mmCIF file of N, CA and C in Angstrom:
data_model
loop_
_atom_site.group_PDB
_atom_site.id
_atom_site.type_symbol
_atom_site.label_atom_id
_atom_site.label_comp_id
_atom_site.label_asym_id
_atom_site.label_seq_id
_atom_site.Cartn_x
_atom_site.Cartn_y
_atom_site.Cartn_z
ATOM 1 N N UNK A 1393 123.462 69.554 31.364
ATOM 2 C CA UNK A 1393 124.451 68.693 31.968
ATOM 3 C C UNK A 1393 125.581 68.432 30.987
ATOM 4 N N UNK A 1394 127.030 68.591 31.700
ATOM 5 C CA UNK A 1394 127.498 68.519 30.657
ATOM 6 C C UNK A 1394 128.483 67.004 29.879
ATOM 7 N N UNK A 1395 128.843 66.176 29.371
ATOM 8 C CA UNK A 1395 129.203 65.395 29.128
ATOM 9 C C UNK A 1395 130.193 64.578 30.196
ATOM 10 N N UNK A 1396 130.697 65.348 30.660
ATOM 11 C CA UNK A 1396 131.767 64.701 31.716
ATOM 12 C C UNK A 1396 130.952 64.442 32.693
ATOM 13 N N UNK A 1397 130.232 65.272 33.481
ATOM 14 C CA UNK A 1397 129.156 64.295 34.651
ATOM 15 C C UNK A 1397 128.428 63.602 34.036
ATOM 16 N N UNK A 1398 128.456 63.245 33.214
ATOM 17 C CA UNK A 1398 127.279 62.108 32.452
ATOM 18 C C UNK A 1398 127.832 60.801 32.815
ATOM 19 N N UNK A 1399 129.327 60.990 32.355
ATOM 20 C CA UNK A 1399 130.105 59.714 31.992
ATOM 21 C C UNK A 1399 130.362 59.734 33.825
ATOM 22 N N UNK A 1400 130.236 60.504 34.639
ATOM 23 C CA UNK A 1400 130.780 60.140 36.148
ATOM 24 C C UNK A 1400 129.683 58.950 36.888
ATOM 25 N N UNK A 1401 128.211 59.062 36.206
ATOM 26 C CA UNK A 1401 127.411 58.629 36.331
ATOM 27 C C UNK A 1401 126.847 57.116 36.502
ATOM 28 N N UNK A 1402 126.474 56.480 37.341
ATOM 29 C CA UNK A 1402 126.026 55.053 37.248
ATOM 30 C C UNK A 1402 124.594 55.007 36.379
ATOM 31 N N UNK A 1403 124.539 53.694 35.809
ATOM 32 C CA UNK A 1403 123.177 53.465 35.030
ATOM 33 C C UNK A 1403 122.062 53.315 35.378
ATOM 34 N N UNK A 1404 122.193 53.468 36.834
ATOM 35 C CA UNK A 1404 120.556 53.555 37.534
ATOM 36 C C UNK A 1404 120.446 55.402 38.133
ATOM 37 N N UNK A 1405 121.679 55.988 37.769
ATOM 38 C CA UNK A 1405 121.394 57.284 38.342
ATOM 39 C C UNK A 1405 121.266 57.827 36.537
ATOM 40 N N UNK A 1406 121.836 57.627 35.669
ATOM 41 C CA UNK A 1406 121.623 58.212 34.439
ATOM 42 C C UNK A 1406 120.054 57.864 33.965
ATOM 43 N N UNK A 1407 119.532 56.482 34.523
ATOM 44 C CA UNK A 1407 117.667 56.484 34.021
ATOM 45 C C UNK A 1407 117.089 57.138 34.903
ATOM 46 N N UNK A 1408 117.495 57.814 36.534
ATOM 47 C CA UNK A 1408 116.256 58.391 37.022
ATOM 48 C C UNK A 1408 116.523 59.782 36.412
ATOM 49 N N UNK A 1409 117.841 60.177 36.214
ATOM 50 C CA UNK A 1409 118.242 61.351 35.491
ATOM 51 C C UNK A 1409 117.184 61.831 34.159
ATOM 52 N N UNK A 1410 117.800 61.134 33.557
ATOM 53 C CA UNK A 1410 116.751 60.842 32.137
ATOM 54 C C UNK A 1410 115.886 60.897 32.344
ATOM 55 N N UNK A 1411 114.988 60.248 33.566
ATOM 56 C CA UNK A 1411 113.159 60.382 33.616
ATOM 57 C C UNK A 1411 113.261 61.813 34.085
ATOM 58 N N UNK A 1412 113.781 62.246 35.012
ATOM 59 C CA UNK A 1412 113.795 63.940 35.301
ATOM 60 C C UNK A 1412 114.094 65.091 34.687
ATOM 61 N N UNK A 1413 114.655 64.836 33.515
ATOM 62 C CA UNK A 1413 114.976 65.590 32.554
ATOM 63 C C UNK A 1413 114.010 65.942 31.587
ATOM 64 N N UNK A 1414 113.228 64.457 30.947
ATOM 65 C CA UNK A 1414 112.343 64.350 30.457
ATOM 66 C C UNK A 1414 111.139 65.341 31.066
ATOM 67 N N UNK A 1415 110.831 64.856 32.241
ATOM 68 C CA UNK A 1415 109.679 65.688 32.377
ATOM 69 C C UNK A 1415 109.811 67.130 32.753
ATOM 70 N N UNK A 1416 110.914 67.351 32.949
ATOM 71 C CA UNK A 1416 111.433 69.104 33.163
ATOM 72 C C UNK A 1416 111.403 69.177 31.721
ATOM 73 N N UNK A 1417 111.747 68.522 30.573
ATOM 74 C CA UNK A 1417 111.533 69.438 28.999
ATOM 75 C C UNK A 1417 109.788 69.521 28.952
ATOM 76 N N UNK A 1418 109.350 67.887 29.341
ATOM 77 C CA UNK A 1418 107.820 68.266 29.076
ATOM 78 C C UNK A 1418 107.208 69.202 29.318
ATOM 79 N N UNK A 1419 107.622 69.746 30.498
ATOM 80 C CA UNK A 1419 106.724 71.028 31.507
ATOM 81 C C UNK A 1419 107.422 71.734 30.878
ATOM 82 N N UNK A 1420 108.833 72.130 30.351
ATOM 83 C CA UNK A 1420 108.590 73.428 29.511
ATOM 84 C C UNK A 1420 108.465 73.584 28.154
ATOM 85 N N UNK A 1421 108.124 72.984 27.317
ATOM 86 C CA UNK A 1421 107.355 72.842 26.394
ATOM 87 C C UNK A 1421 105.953 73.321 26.980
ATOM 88 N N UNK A 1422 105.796 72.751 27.679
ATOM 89 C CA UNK A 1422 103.944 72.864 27.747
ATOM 90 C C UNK A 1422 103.776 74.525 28.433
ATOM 91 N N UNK A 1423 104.674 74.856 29.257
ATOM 92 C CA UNK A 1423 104.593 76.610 29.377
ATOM 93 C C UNK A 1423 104.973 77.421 28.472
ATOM 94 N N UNK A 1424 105.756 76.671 27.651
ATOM 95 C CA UNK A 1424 106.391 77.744 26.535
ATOM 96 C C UNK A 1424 105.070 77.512 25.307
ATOM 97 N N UNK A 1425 104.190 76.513 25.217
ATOM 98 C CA UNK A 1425 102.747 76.449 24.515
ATOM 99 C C UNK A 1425 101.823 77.353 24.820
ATOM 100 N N UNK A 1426 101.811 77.694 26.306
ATOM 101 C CA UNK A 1426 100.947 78.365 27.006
ATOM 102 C C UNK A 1426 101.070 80.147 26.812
ATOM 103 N N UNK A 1427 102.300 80.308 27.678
ATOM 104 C CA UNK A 1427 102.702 81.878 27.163
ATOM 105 C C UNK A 1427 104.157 81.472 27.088
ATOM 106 N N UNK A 1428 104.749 82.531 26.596
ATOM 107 C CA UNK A 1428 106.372 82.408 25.858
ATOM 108 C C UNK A 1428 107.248 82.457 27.394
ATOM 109 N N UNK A 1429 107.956 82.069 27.204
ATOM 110 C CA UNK A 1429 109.416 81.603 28.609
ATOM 111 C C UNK A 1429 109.636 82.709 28.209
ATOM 112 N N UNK A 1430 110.393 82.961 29.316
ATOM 113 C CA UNK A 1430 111.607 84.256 29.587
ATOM 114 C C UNK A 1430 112.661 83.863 28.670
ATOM 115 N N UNK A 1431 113.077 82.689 28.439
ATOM 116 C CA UNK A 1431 114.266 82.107 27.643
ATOM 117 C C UNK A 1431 114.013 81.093 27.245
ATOM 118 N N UNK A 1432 113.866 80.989 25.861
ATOM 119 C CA UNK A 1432 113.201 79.882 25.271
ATOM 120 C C UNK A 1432 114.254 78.815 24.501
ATOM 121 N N UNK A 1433 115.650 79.208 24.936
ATOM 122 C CA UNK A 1433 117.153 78.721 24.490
ATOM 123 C C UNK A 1433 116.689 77.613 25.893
ATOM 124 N N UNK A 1434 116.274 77.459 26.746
ATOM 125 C CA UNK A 1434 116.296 76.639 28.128
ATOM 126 C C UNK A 1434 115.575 75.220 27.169
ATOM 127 N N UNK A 1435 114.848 75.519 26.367
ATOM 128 C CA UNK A 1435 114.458 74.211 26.069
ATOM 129 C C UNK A 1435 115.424 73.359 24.966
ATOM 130 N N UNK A 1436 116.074 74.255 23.916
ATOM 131 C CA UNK A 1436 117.049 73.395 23.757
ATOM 132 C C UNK A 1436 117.944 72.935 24.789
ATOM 133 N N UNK A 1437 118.585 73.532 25.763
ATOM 134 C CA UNK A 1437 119.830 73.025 26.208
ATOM 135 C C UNK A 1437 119.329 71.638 27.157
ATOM 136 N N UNK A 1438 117.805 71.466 27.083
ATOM 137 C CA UNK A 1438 116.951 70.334 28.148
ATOM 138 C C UNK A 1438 117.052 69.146 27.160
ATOM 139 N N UNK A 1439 116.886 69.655 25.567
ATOM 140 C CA UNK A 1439 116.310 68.433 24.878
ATOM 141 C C UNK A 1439 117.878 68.169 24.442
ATOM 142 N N UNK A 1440 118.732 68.675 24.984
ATOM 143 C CA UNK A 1440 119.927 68.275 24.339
ATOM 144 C C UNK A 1440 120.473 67.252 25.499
ATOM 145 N N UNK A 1441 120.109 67.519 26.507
ATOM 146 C CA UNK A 1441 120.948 66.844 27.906
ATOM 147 C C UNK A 1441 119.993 65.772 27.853
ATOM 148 N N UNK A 1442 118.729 65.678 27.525
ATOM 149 C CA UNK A 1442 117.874 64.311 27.301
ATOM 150 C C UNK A 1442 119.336 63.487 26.126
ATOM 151 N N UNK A 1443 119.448 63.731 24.824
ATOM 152 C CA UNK A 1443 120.091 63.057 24.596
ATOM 153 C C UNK A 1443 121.273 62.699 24.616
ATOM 154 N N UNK A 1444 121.808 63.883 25.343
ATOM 155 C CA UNK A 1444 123.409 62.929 25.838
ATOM 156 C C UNK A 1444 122.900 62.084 27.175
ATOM 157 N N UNK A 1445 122.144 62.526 27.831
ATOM 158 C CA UNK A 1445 122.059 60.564 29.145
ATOM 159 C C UNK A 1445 121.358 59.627 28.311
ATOM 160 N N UNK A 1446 120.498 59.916 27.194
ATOM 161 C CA UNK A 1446 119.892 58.602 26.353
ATOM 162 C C UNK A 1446 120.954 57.914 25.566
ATOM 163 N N UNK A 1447 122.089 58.740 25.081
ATOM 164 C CA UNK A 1447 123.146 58.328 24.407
ATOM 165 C C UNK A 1447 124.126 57.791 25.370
ATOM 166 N N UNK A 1448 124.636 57.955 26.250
ATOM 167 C CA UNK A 1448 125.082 57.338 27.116
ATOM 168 C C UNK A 1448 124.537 56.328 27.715
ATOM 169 N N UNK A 1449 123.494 55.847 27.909
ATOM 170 C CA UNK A 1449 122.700 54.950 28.132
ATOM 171 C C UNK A 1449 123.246 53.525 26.890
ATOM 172 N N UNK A 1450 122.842 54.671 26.125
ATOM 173 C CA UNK A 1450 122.962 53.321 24.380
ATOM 174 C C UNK A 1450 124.007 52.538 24.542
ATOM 175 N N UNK A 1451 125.221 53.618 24.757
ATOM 176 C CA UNK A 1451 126.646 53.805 24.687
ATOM 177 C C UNK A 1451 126.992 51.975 26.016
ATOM 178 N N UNK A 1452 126.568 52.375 26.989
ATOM 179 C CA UNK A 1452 126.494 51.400 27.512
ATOM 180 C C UNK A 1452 126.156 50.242 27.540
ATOM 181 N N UNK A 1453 124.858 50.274 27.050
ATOM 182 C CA UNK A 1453 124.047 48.837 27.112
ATOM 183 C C UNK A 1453 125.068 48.262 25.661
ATOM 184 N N UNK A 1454 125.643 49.101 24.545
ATOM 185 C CA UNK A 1454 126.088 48.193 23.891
ATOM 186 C C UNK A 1454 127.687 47.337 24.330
ATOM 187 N N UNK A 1455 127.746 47.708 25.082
ATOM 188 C CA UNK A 1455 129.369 48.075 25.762
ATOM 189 C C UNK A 1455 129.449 46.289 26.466
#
């Protein structure tokens, strides 16, 4: 996801976001444990979009 729909985002759609993101990295982590992904670049670009809506999150609540 990329930074600009983040910020288009309300703070109750960026935490269910965030919980869905989360568990889409969990599950691929846990297949890429199991046997190797087709593309194993998919899990960075997951654990990266976890922290731009967690950072945007921050970004807010301090706001």
């Amino acid at each position: 996801m990329k930074q600009s729909e983040i910020k288009e985002l309300s703070v109750a759609e960026l935490q269910e976001k965030l919980g869905e993101t989360k568990k889409s990295y969990s599950d691929l982590k846990l297949a890429h444990a199991i046997s190797p992904l087709e593309n194993p670049i998919q899990l960075r670009s997951v654990r990266r979009s976890v922290a731009r809506i967690a950072t945007e999150l921050t970004k807010r609540e301090l706001q």
